[in-house]
mmCIF file of C-alpha atoms in Angstrom:
data_model
loop_
_atom_site.group_PDB
_atom_site.id
_atom_site.type_symbol
_atom_site.label_atom_id
_atom_site.label_comp_id
_atom_site.label_asym_id
_atom_site.label_seq_id
_atom_site.Cartn_x
_atom_site.Cartn_y
_atom_site.Cartn_z
ATOM 1 C CA MET A 1 -33.304 -24.621 -22.205
ATOM 2 C CA PHE A 2 -30.255 -26.835 -21.662
ATOM 3 C CA GLU A 3 -29.861 -30.570 -22.062
ATOM 4 C CA ILE A 4 -29.218 -32.373 -18.790
ATOM 5 C CA CYS A 5 -26.420 -34.948 -18.917
ATOM 6 C CA LEU A 6 -26.617 -37.956 -16.623
ATOM 7 C CA THR A 7 -24.435 -40.972 -16.078
ATOM 8 C CA ASN A 8 -26.193 -44.309 -16.162
ATOM 9 C CA SER A 9 -25.947 -44.493 -12.379
ATOM 10 C CA GLU A 10 -27.481 -41.024 -11.980
ATOM 11 C CA ALA A 11 -30.337 -41.919 -14.335
ATOM 12 C CA ARG A 12 -31.103 -45.071 -12.322
ATOM 13 C CA LYS A 13 -31.040 -43.157 -9.059
ATOM 14 C CA PHE A 14 -33.242 -40.365 -10.431
ATOM 15 C CA ILE A 15 -35.917 -42.777 -11.687
ATOM 16 C CA LEU A 16 -35.915 -44.699 -8.410
ATOM 17 C CA TYR A 17 -35.938 -41.587 -6.242
ATOM 18 C CA LYS A 18 -38.796 -40.105 -8.236
ATOM 19 C CA GLN A 19 -40.644 -43.403 -7.877
ATOM 20 C CA GLY A 20 -40.103 -43.515 -4.122
ATOM 21 C CA LEU A 21 -37.939 -46.625 -4.389
ATOM 22 C CA LEU A 22 -34.540 -45.275 -3.347
ATOM 23 C CA GLY A 23 -33.222 -44.668 0.148
ATOM 24 C CA ASP A 24 -35.651 -43.873 2.954
ATOM 25 C CA TYR A 25 -39.379 -44.127 2.235
ATOM 26 C CA ARG A 26 -40.805 -40.896 0.826
ATOM 27 C CA PHE A 27 -44.421 -42.051 1.062
ATOM 28 C CA SER A 28 -46.194 -43.205 4.212
ATOM 29 C CA GLU A 29 -49.619 -44.575 5.222
ATOM 30 C CA LYS A 30 -52.864 -43.457 3.511
ATOM 31 C CA GLU A 31 -51.639 -39.972 2.647
ATOM 32 C CA GLY A 32 -48.591 -41.533 1.026
ATOM 33 C CA ILE A 33 -50.829 -43.706 -1.154
ATOM 34 C CA LEU A 34 -52.686 -40.614 -2.356
ATOM 35 C CA ASP A 35 -49.482 -38.636 -2.861
ATOM 36 C CA PHE A 36 -47.903 -41.344 -4.991
ATOM 37 C CA ILE A 37 -50.985 -42.009 -7.149
ATOM 38 C CA ARG A 38 -51.482 -38.283 -7.723
ATOM 39 C CA GLN A 39 -47.832 -38.012 -8.770
ATOM 40 C CA ALA A 40 -48.063 -41.088 -10.996
ATOM 41 C CA GLY A 41 -51.460 -40.193 -12.498
ATOM 42 C CA CYS A 42 -52.573 -43.794 -12.205
ATOM 43 C CA ILE A 43 -51.475 -47.272 -11.218
ATOM 44 C CA GLN A 44 -52.563 -50.253 -13.265
ATOM 45 C CA PHE A 45 -55.121 -52.680 -11.912
ATOM 46 C CA ASP A 46 -54.864 -56.397 -12.610
ATOM 47 C CA PRO A 47 -57.123 -58.929 -10.829
ATOM 48 C CA ILE A 48 -54.611 -61.806 -10.703
ATOM 49 C CA ASP A 49 -53.615 -62.430 -7.114
ATOM 50 C CA VAL A 50 -50.685 -64.805 -6.608
ATOM 51 C CA CYS A 51 -49.001 -62.762 -3.888
ATOM 52 C CA GLY A 52 -51.072 -59.566 -4.007
ATOM 53 C CA LYS A 53 -52.762 -57.759 -6.896
ATOM 54 C CA ASN A 54 -50.633 -55.492 -9.096
ATOM 55 C CA ALA A 55 -51.848 -52.186 -7.603
ATOM 56 C CA GLU A 56 -51.187 -53.519 -4.103
ATOM 57 C CA LEU A 57 -47.712 -54.679 -5.113
ATOM 58 C CA VAL A 58 -46.906 -51.249 -6.563
ATOM 59 C CA LEU A 59 -47.879 -49.539 -3.319
ATOM 60 C CA GLN A 60 -46.323 -52.005 -0.870
ATOM 61 C CA SER A 61 -42.913 -51.348 -2.427
ATOM 62 C CA ARG A 62 -43.203 -47.568 -1.934
ATOM 63 C CA VAL A 63 -45.517 -46.744 0.946
ATOM 64 C CA LYS A 64 -44.278 -47.254 4.487
ATOM 65 C CA GLY A 65 -46.908 -49.016 6.579
ATOM 66 C CA PHE A 66 -49.038 -49.914 3.534
ATOM 67 C CA SER A 67 -51.830 -52.437 3.954
ATOM 68 C CA LYS A 68 -54.429 -53.695 1.503
ATOM 69 C CA LYS A 69 -57.154 -52.310 3.780
ATOM 70 C CA MET A 70 -55.804 -48.784 3.315
ATOM 71 C CA LEU A 71 -56.218 -48.979 -0.461
ATOM 72 C CA TYR A 72 -59.702 -50.489 -0.096
ATOM 73 C CA LYS A 73 -60.785 -47.658 2.234
ATOM 74 C CA LEU A 74 -59.444 -44.972 -0.098
ATOM 75 C CA LEU A 75 -61.358 -46.542 -2.997
ATOM 76 C CA TYR A 76 -64.673 -47.560 -1.459
ATOM 77 C CA GLU A 77 -65.091 -45.690 1.832
ATOM 78 C CA ASP A 78 -63.167 -42.408 1.669
ATOM 79 C CA ARG A 79 -63.682 -42.276 -2.128
ATOM 80 C CA LYS A 80 -60.455 -40.425 -2.759
ATOM 81 C CA LEU A 81 -59.534 -42.924 -5.480
ATOM 82 C CA LEU A 82 -61.522 -44.459 -8.325
ATOM 83 C CA ASP A 83 -61.486 -47.580 -10.498
ATOM 84 C CA TYR A 84 -61.420 -46.405 -14.107
ATOM 85 C CA SER A 85 -59.512 -46.672 -17.371
ATOM 86 C CA ASP A 86 -56.304 -44.728 -17.916
ATOM 87 C CA LYS A 87 -53.369 -46.966 -18.755
ATOM 88 C CA ASN A 88 -55.789 -49.815 -19.387
ATOM 89 C CA LEU A 89 -57.744 -50.653 -16.212
ATOM 90 C CA SER A 90 -56.355 -48.428 -13.508
ATOM 91 C CA ILE A 91 -56.803 -46.734 -10.172
ATOM 92 C CA ILE A 92 -56.886 -42.946 -10.543
ATOM 93 C CA PRO A 93 -57.368 -39.964 -8.197
ATOM 94 C CA ILE A 94 -61.089 -39.207 -8.072
ATOM 95 C CA GLU A 95 -60.394 -35.588 -9.092
ATOM 96 C CA ASN A 96 -59.189 -36.873 -12.496
ATOM 97 C CA TRP A 97 -62.675 -38.141 -13.384
ATOM 98 C CA ASN A 98 -63.482 -35.170 -15.629
ATOM 99 C CA TYR A 99 -60.373 -35.637 -17.773
ATOM 100 C CA PHE A 100 -61.844 -38.827 -19.260
ATOM 101 C CA GLU A 101 -65.200 -37.534 -20.484
ATOM 102 C CA ARG A 102 -64.258 -38.265 -24.114
ATOM 103 C CA GLU A 103 -63.668 -41.923 -23.197
ATOM 104 C CA ARG A 104 -67.160 -42.132 -21.725
ATOM 105 C CA GLU A 105 -68.647 -40.470 -24.782
ATOM 106 C CA LYS A 106 -67.347 -43.299 -26.981
ATOM 107 C CA HIS A 107 -69.547 -45.746 -25.107
ATOM 108 C CA HIS A 108 -72.629 -43.637 -25.862
ATOM 109 C CA ILE A 109 -72.138 -44.220 -29.569
ATOM 110 C CA TRP A 110 -71.419 -47.924 -29.999
ATOM 111 C CA GLU A 111 -70.844 -51.046 -27.943
ATOM 112 C CA LYS A 112 -70.755 -54.775 -28.608
ATOM 113 C CA SER A 113 -74.265 -56.222 -28.151
ATOM 114 C CA TYR A 114 -75.524 -52.643 -27.806
ATOM 115 C CA ASP A 115 -79.145 -53.437 -28.731
ATOM 116 C CA ASP A 116 -79.336 -56.240 -26.158
ATOM 117 C CA ILE A 117 -77.834 -53.982 -23.488
ATOM 118 C CA MET A 118 -80.322 -51.210 -24.221
ATOM 119 C CA GLN A 119 -83.207 -53.645 -23.697
ATOM 120 C CA VAL A 120 -82.218 -54.170 -20.046
ATOM 121 C CA HIS A 121 -80.723 -50.725 -19.366
ATOM 122 C CA ASP A 122 -83.769 -49.134 -17.741
ATOM 123 C CA LYS A 123 -84.492 -52.275 -15.727
ATOM 124 C CA ILE A 124 -80.992 -52.129 -14.214
ATOM 125 C CA VAL A 125 -81.235 -48.412 -13.383
ATOM 126 C CA ALA A 126 -84.578 -49.028 -11.679
ATOM 127 C CA ALA A 127 -83.221 -52.041 -9.737
ATOM 128 C CA ILE A 128 -80.200 -50.137 -8.411
ATOM 129 C CA SER A 129 -82.290 -47.052 -7.619
ATOM 130 C CA GLU A 130 -84.735 -49.172 -5.627
ATOM 131 C CA ARG A 131 -82.482 -51.797 -4.027
ATOM 132 C CA GLY A 132 -79.080 -50.120 -3.815
ATOM 133 C CA THR A 133 -75.741 -51.615 -4.830
ATOM 134 C CA LEU A 134 -75.996 -54.731 -6.999
ATOM 135 C CA CYS A 135 -73.711 -57.200 -8.749
ATOM 136 C CA SER A 136 -74.369 -59.078 -11.962
ATOM 137 C CA SER A 137 -75.897 -62.143 -10.292
ATOM 138 C CA ASP A 138 -78.388 -59.957 -8.343
ATOM 139 C CA LEU A 139 -80.193 -58.917 -11.528
ATOM 140 C CA GLY A 140 -81.650 -62.284 -12.547
ATOM 141 C CA ILE A 141 -80.744 -61.827 -16.230
ATOM 142 C CA SER A 142 -79.480 -65.150 -17.600
ATOM 143 C CA GLN A 143 -79.184 -64.283 -21.311
ATOM 144 C CA LYS A 144 -75.642 -64.532 -22.785
ATOM 145 C CA VAL A 145 -74.129 -62.047 -25.249
ATOM 146 C CA ASP A 146 -70.900 -61.424 -27.114
ATOM 147 C CA TRP A 147 -68.690 -59.138 -25.015
ATOM 148 C CA TYR A 148 -65.135 -57.811 -25.302
ATOM 149 C CA TRP A 149 -63.466 -60.453 -23.162
ATOM 150 C CA SER A 150 -65.678 -63.444 -24.124
ATOM 151 C CA ILE A 151 -69.254 -64.638 -24.268
ATOM 152 C CA THR A 152 -70.728 -63.485 -20.971
ATOM 153 C CA LYS A 153 -73.974 -62.766 -19.145
ATOM 154 C CA LEU A 154 -75.970 -59.862 -20.507
ATOM 155 C CA SER A 155 -76.206 -58.538 -16.938
ATOM 156 C CA ARG A 156 -72.424 -58.287 -16.678
ATOM 157 C CA ALA A 157 -72.055 -56.710 -20.142
ATOM 158 C CA ALA A 158 -74.772 -54.148 -19.351
ATOM 159 C CA LEU A 159 -73.253 -53.214 -15.984
ATOM 160 C CA GLU A 160 -69.804 -52.804 -17.537
ATOM 161 C CA HIS A 161 -71.233 -50.736 -20.389
ATOM 162 C CA MET A 162 -72.969 -48.426 -17.920
ATOM 163 C CA TYR A 163 -69.751 -48.236 -15.880
ATOM 164 C CA PHE A 164 -67.582 -47.287 -18.865
ATOM 165 C CA LYS A 165 -70.288 -44.883 -20.029
ATOM 166 C CA GLY A 166 -70.183 -43.138 -16.650
ATOM 167 C CA GLU A 167 -73.673 -43.965 -15.398
ATOM 168 C CA LEU A 168 -72.456 -46.392 -12.733
ATOM 169 C CA ALA A 169 -69.409 -46.665 -10.499
ATOM 170 C CA ILE A 170 -67.920 -49.629 -8.690
ATOM 171 C CA HIS A 171 -69.284 -49.099 -5.195
ATOM 172 C CA HIS A 172 -67.227 -51.885 -3.635
ATOM 173 C CA LYS A 173 -65.824 -55.336 -4.270
ATOM 174 C CA LYS A 174 -66.325 -58.506 -2.289
ATOM 175 C CA ASP A 175 -64.315 -61.655 -3.018
ATOM 176 C CA GLY A 176 -63.431 -60.167 -6.409
ATOM 177 C CA ILE A 177 -67.086 -59.474 -7.325
ATOM 178 C CA LYS A 178 -67.930 -55.904 -8.366
ATOM 179 C CA TYR A 179 -70.963 -54.189 -6.845
ATOM 180 C CA TYR A 180 -72.245 -51.163 -8.728
ATOM 181 C CA ASP A 181 -74.134 -48.032 -7.705
ATOM 182 C CA LEU A 182 -75.362 -44.924 -9.503
ATOM 183 C CA ILE A 183 -72.470 -42.617 -10.290
ATOM 184 C CA GLU A 184 -73.922 -39.689 -8.335
ATOM 185 C CA LYS A 185 -73.818 -41.819 -5.168
ATOM 186 C CA CYS A 186 -70.067 -42.374 -5.515
ATOM 187 C CA ILE A 187 -68.585 -39.151 -6.901
ATOM 188 C CA PRO A 188 -69.147 -35.719 -5.293
ATOM 189 C CA ALA A 189 -71.356 -33.385 -7.311
ATOM 190 C CA ASN A 190 -68.648 -30.708 -7.612
ATOM 191 C CA ILE A 191 -66.407 -33.217 -9.404
ATOM 192 C CA LEU A 192 -69.178 -34.944 -11.334
ATOM 193 C CA ASN A 193 -70.495 -31.688 -12.775
ATOM 194 C CA ASP A 194 -67.176 -30.063 -13.642
ATOM 195 C CA PRO A 195 -66.500 -29.787 -17.408
ATOM 196 C CA ASP A 196 -63.717 -31.623 -19.203
ATOM 197 C CA PRO A 197 -60.596 -29.450 -18.700
ATOM 198 C CA TYR A 198 -59.328 -30.379 -22.194
ATOM 199 C CA PRO A 199 -62.210 -30.596 -24.704
ATOM 200 C CA CYS A 200 -59.669 -30.520 -27.573
ATOM 201 C CA ASP A 201 -58.341 -34.023 -28.385
ATOM 202 C CA PHE A 202 -54.805 -32.765 -28.936
ATOM 203 C CA ASP A 203 -54.707 -30.941 -25.606
ATOM 204 C CA HIS A 204 -56.132 -33.974 -23.839
ATOM 205 C CA ARG A 205 -53.483 -36.290 -25.267
ATOM 206 C CA LYS A 206 -50.817 -33.690 -24.503
ATOM 207 C CA TRP A 207 -51.889 -33.725 -20.844
ATOM 208 C CA ARG A 208 -51.722 -37.510 -20.767
ATOM 209 C CA VAL A 209 -48.297 -37.647 -22.420
ATOM 210 C CA MET A 210 -47.002 -35.236 -19.810
ATOM 211 C CA LYS A 211 -48.528 -37.354 -17.025
ATOM 212 C CA ARG A 212 -46.832 -40.487 -18.387
ATOM 213 C CA ILE A 213 -43.436 -38.763 -18.512
ATOM 214 C CA GLY A 214 -43.924 -37.709 -14.907
ATOM 215 C CA SER A 215 -45.105 -41.172 -13.931
ATOM 216 C CA LEU A 216 -41.885 -42.848 -15.085
ATOM 217 C CA GLY A 217 -39.523 -39.968 -14.381
ATOM 218 C CA LEU A 218 -37.592 -40.358 -17.639
ATOM 219 C CA LEU A 219 -39.184 -41.269 -20.964
ATOM 220 C CA TRP A 220 -38.333 -40.976 -24.631
ATOM 221 C CA ASN A 221 -40.336 -39.940 -27.696
ATOM 222 C CA ARG A 222 -40.571 -43.442 -29.127
ATOM 223 C CA ALA A 223 -43.146 -46.173 -29.532
ATOM 224 C CA SER A 224 -43.669 -47.501 -26.026
ATOM 225 C CA ASP A 225 -46.055 -49.459 -23.844
ATOM 226 C CA ALA A 226 -45.967 -46.366 -21.631
ATOM 227 C CA TRP A 227 -48.477 -44.779 -24.056
ATOM 228 C CA LEU A 228 -51.046 -47.599 -23.748
ATOM 229 C CA GLY A 229 -54.559 -46.322 -23.181
ATOM 230 C CA ILE A 230 -53.974 -42.925 -24.836
ATOM 231 C CA HIS A 231 -56.412 -43.634 -27.655
ATOM 232 C CA GLY A 232 -55.687 -41.968 -30.977
ATOM 233 C CA LEU A 233 -52.080 -41.063 -30.147
ATOM 234 C CA LYS A 234 -50.066 -41.508 -33.355
ATOM 235 C CA SER A 235 -46.339 -40.938 -33.819
ATOM 236 C CA ASN A 236 -46.792 -37.671 -35.780
ATOM 237 C CA GLU A 237 -49.026 -36.202 -33.112
ATOM 238 C CA ARG A 238 -46.706 -37.465 -30.385
ATOM 239 C CA ASN A 239 -43.868 -35.579 -32.096
ATOM 240 C CA ASP A 240 -45.993 -32.414 -32.136
ATOM 241 C CA ILE A 241 -46.857 -32.875 -28.471
ATOM 242 C CA PHE A 242 -43.212 -33.231 -27.462
ATOM 243 C CA SER A 243 -42.358 -30.129 -29.505
ATOM 244 C CA GLU A 244 -45.048 -28.085 -27.742
ATOM 245 C CA LEU A 245 -44.094 -29.351 -24.293
ATOM 246 C CA LEU A 246 -40.480 -28.380 -25.011
ATOM 247 C CA SER A 247 -41.368 -24.938 -26.384
ATOM 248 C CA GLU A 248 -43.573 -24.273 -23.350
ATOM 249 C CA GLY A 249 -40.779 -25.291 -21.020
ATOM 250 C CA LEU A 250 -42.806 -28.092 -19.429
ATOM 251 C CA ILE A 251 -40.309 -30.862 -20.202
ATOM 252 C CA ASN A 252 -36.539 -30.895 -20.441
ATOM 253 C CA PRO A 253 -34.243 -33.045 -22.645
ATOM 254 C CA VAL A 254 -31.917 -35.474 -20.871
ATOM 255 C CA SER A 255 -28.970 -37.359 -22.337
ATOM 256 C CA VAL A 256 -27.923 -40.531 -20.541
ATOM 257 C CA GLU A 257 -24.557 -42.214 -20.840
ATOM 258 C CA ASN A 258 -24.504 -44.974 -23.506
ATOM 259 C CA ILE A 259 -28.116 -44.337 -24.614
ATOM 260 C CA SER A 260 -28.444 -42.945 -28.143
ATOM 261 C CA HIS A 261 -32.024 -41.627 -27.804
ATOM 262 C CA THR A 262 -32.855 -38.403 -25.990
ATOM 263 C CA LEU A 263 -34.902 -38.833 -22.846
ATOM 264 C CA TYR A 264 -37.137 -36.246 -21.202
ATOM 265 C CA CYS A 265 -38.123 -35.335 -17.661
ATOM 266 C CA LEU A 266 -40.665 -32.861 -16.352
ATOM 267 C CA THR A 267 -39.105 -29.436 -15.875
ATOM 268 C CA GLU A 268 -40.456 -29.424 -12.330
ATOM 269 C CA ASP A 269 -38.325 -32.528 -11.659
ATOM 270 C CA ILE A 270 -35.014 -30.809 -12.458
ATOM 271 C CA ARG A 271 -34.701 -30.079 -8.739
ATOM 272 C CA LEU A 272 -34.750 -33.850 -8.110
ATOM 273 C CA VAL A 273 -32.114 -34.361 -10.800
ATOM 274 C CA GLU A 274 -29.895 -31.787 -9.127
ATOM 275 C CA TYR A 275 -30.485 -33.464 -5.757
ATOM 276 C CA ILE A 276 -29.359 -36.815 -7.183
ATOM 277 C CA LYS A 277 -26.257 -35.262 -8.735
ATOM 278 C CA LYS A 278 -25.241 -33.857 -5.341
ATOM 279 C CA ASN A 279 -26.162 -36.942 -3.272
ATOM 280 C CA ASN A 280 -24.711 -40.277 -4.344
ATOM 281 C CA CYS A 281 -25.115 -42.214 -1.096
ATOM 282 C CA PHE A 282 -28.510 -43.665 -0.231
ATOM 283 C CA LYS A 283 -29.635 -46.316 2.201
ATOM 284 C CA GLN A 284 -29.520 -49.747 0.535
ATOM 285 C CA ARG A 285 -33.127 -50.871 0.349
ATOM 286 C CA CYS A 286 -34.628 -54.056 -1.097
ATOM 287 C CA GLU A 287 -38.040 -54.179 -2.787
ATOM 288 C CA PHE A 288 -39.984 -56.625 -4.962
ATOM 289 C CA ILE A 289 -41.325 -54.810 -8.039
ATOM 290 C CA ALA A 290 -44.738 -55.492 -9.586
ATOM 291 C CA HIS A 291 -44.939 -56.844 -13.130
ATOM 292 C CA LEU A 292 -47.052 -53.846 -14.277
ATOM 293 C CA ASP A 293 -45.280 -51.378 -12.007
ATOM 294 C CA ASN A 294 -45.081 -47.808 -13.325
ATOM 295 C CA MET A 295 -41.293 -47.978 -13.538
ATOM 296 C CA MET A 296 -41.594 -51.120 -15.713
ATOM 297 C CA TRP A 297 -43.974 -49.560 -18.259
ATOM 298 C CA ASP A 298 -41.197 -49.278 -20.862
ATOM 299 C CA ARG A 299 -39.120 -52.439 -20.577
ATOM 300 C CA ASN A 300 -36.783 -51.385 -23.381
ATOM 301 C CA LEU A 301 -35.914 -48.314 -21.321
ATOM 302 C CA ILE A 302 -35.399 -50.471 -18.216
ATOM 303 C CA ASN A 303 -33.097 -52.715 -20.228
ATOM 304 C CA ASP A 304 -31.047 -49.732 -21.419
ATOM 305 C CA ILE A 305 -30.775 -48.008 -18.044
ATOM 306 C CA PHE A 306 -30.783 -50.941 -15.607
ATOM 307 C CA ASP A 307 -29.296 -53.596 -17.931
ATOM 308 C CA PHE A 308 -32.208 -55.846 -16.998
ATOM 309 C CA LYS A 309 -34.340 -57.754 -19.516
ATOM 310 C CA TYR A 310 -37.781 -58.561 -18.174
ATOM 311 C CA LYS A 311 -40.696 -60.401 -19.689
ATOM 312 C CA TRP A 312 -43.927 -61.125 -17.863
ATOM 313 C CA GLU A 313 -44.345 -64.818 -18.658
ATOM 314 C CA ILE A 314 -47.850 -65.300 -17.303
ATOM 315 C CA TYR A 315 -49.224 -65.706 -20.837
ATOM 316 C CA THR A 316 -46.244 -67.718 -22.087
ATOM 317 C CA PRO A 317 -46.891 -71.494 -22.374
ATOM 318 C CA GLN A 318 -45.310 -73.263 -19.408
ATOM 319 C CA SER A 319 -42.918 -75.238 -21.597
ATOM 320 C CA GLU A 320 -41.557 -71.984 -23.072
ATOM 321 C CA ARG A 321 -41.059 -70.060 -19.835
ATOM 322 C CA LYS A 322 -37.515 -69.170 -18.871
ATOM 323 C CA TYR A 323 -38.411 -68.409 -15.255
ATOM 324 C CA GLY A 324 -42.025 -68.842 -14.154
ATOM 325 C CA TYR A 325 -45.678 -67.845 -14.050
ATOM 326 C CA TYR A 326 -45.491 -64.828 -11.720
ATOM 327 C CA ILE A 327 -41.984 -63.462 -11.319
ATOM 328 C CA LEU A 328 -41.116 -60.156 -9.643
ATOM 329 C CA PRO A 329 -37.876 -58.204 -10.214
ATOM 330 C CA VAL A 330 -35.756 -57.798 -7.065
ATOM 331 C CA LEU A 331 -34.476 -54.248 -6.508
ATOM 332 C CA TYR A 332 -31.542 -53.668 -4.179
ATOM 333 C CA GLY A 333 -30.179 -50.155 -3.874
ATOM 334 C CA ASP A 334 -30.146 -48.722 -7.386
ATOM 335 C CA LYS A 335 -29.828 -52.044 -9.214
ATOM 336 C CA ILE A 336 -32.181 -54.848 -10.187
ATOM 337 C CA ILE A 337 -30.238 -57.843 -8.924
ATOM 338 C CA GLY A 338 -32.559 -60.717 -9.804
ATOM 339 C CA ARG A 339 -36.018 -62.243 -9.886
ATOM 340 C CA ILE A 340 -38.146 -63.883 -7.228
ATOM 341 C CA GLU A 341 -41.148 -66.222 -7.433
ATOM 342 C CA PRO A 342 -43.342 -65.731 -4.325
ATOM 343 C CA VAL A 343 -46.645 -67.580 -3.930
ATOM 344 C CA TYR A 344 -48.927 -66.846 -0.995
ATOM 345 C CA ASP A 345 -50.573 -69.919 0.560
ATOM 346 C CA ARG A 346 -53.877 -68.504 1.827
ATOM 347 C CA LYS A 347 -54.933 -71.692 3.591
ATOM 348 C CA ASN A 348 -51.816 -71.837 5.768
ATOM 349 C CA ARG A 349 -51.217 -68.057 5.763
ATOM 350 C CA LYS A 350 -47.662 -68.493 4.572
ATOM 351 C CA LEU A 351 -45.539 -67.036 1.793
ATOM 352 C CA ASN A 352 -43.653 -69.653 -0.199
ATOM 353 C CA ILE A 353 -40.603 -68.642 -2.214
ATOM 354 C CA LEU A 354 -40.414 -71.095 -5.096
ATOM 355 C CA ASN A 355 -37.194 -69.707 -6.528
ATOM 356 C CA ILE A 356 -34.793 -66.777 -6.689
ATOM 357 C CA TRP A 357 -32.647 -66.130 -9.744
ATOM 358 C CA TYR A 358 -29.796 -63.636 -9.451
ATOM 359 C CA GLU A 359 -28.308 -61.682 -12.344
ATOM 360 C CA SER A 360 -24.927 -62.963 -13.491
ATOM 361 C CA ASP A 361 -23.089 -59.888 -12.193
ATOM 362 C CA THR A 362 -24.757 -59.937 -8.763
ATOM 363 C CA LYS A 363 -22.306 -60.615 -5.944
ATOM 364 C CA LEU A 364 -24.265 -61.520 -2.838
ATOM 365 C CA THR A 365 -23.072 -60.011 0.418
ATOM 366 C CA LYS A 366 -24.268 -60.767 3.930
ATOM 367 C CA ASP A 367 -25.996 -57.366 4.100
ATOM 368 C CA MET A 368 -27.747 -58.085 0.804
ATOM 369 C CA GLU A 369 -28.912 -61.503 1.959
ATOM 370 C CA ASN A 370 -30.217 -60.071 5.230
ATOM 371 C CA SER A 371 -32.049 -57.312 3.389
ATOM 372 C CA ILE A 372 -33.686 -59.806 0.998
ATOM 373 C CA MET A 373 -34.794 -62.024 3.901
ATOM 374 C CA SER A 374 -36.215 -58.988 5.717
ATOM 375 C CA THR A 375 -38.141 -58.000 2.579
ATOM 376 C CA ILE A 376 -39.509 -61.533 2.217
ATOM 377 C CA LYS A 377 -40.821 -61.369 5.794
ATOM 378 C CA ARG A 378 -42.340 -57.918 5.220
ATOM 379 C CA PHE A 379 -43.877 -59.194 1.973
ATOM 380 C CA GLU A 380 -45.405 -62.129 3.851
ATOM 381 C CA ASN A 381 -46.897 -59.789 6.468
ATOM 382 C CA PHE A 382 -48.305 -57.618 3.684
ATOM 383 C CA ASN A 383 -50.066 -60.669 2.230
ATOM 384 C CA ILE A 384 -51.310 -61.873 5.612
ATOM 385 C CA GLY A 385 -52.749 -58.432 6.230
ATOM 386 C CA GLN A 386 -50.297 -57.036 8.738
ATOM 387 C CA HIS A 387 -48.137 -53.936 8.236
#
C-alpha cells in the first residue's frame, strides 16, 4: 500500500467531487437521492425549518431536480428510506435497518420513565392495531413524565420508546407531527427478519467507521464530531479499527499539503482521486451548504483543507453571535467563499436574504455574482416547492 499525496487544491476537489458538489451534477431526481444516501450511509435530520430542513438542504445542493416531495415519497410512500438513529437522528437506507439491532436492544433494557411507559405499552399496541396510524395526541393519555428532551406527555415518551426499540416506525409526518405504525407494516419482512450482519461490537463499529470515512471522502484518525452516534467507540478501539482497515486494504493513507495529520480515504475511492489528479478544470458551480451537511461533520478538517472556520450559531446567545441564527456556507467552485442568511417567508412565498458575508480573500467577479443570484432563485423555488 502506498500513501497518496495531494495538494490542498486536489484534496478540496476530491472531497467535493465525492460529495457530488463539484462540476456537473452527479446525482439526479429520486434515484439520485437514493444513490447519494446509500453512498453517505446517512444524512442527519434536524426539524428546524428556516429555509428548509437540514436533510432537504443537503439533498438540494447535490441532486438535480430535487424537491421536498421526492424525499417525502421515498420515506413514507416508496419506503426506500427510513427515519432512524445513525449520526444522531438521521435518514438511512431502509436496507441498513438490521445493522442497528444492538441500538434497539439497549432500549429493551432501560429507559427513562420505563415503568410508566410499560403501563401504557399494551394499550398503545392495541390502539394502533385496531385504528391504524396514530400520533401522540390520538391516544388520550395526558400524564406527564420525565423524558430525554424535557418533561413531556407519557404518550409521546411511550411512542418514542417503542420507535427506538423497533416496535414502531414513523409511518408519515404531517405539519411536523409524527404518526406511528407497527414496524411490520413499514419494513418488508425480508429486511425485518434478517439477522444483524455484525453481531460483534468491534465489527459493528468498524463498519460504521468505514461508512463515516466514505461519507466525508477524507477523514483522519482523531477525535471528531464525524464519529457522533457510534456508541462505545473509544480512541484505543478506533486505533485498532484503523489498523485493521489498513491491513485489509479497505482504506488508504493520504497526505495533504500543509496538514500534519494523515488522512484516509476508502480504497475504492482511489479511482476518484486519480480522476481528480488528471482533471483540474470543472464547471464553476454555486451551492448553499447545510449546517449539518456530511462534508461539514468535521469542522476542524474543513478549516484545514478549505481555510474556512464555521460555527453553527443557532444555540449561541444573540448578543454573542458573529453572524446570525441560521447561516449557510456559500460554495463556489472548489472554495467556500462566504456565508449567507436566507429566511423563507411562507406567508408571502418569498425567500429573503438577510445578509451575505464574503471571506476576506474572495474577489467577486461578474460570473460569480450571476451564479450566486441564480442559486438564490433556485433555492427560493426549492422552498416554494418547485424544482
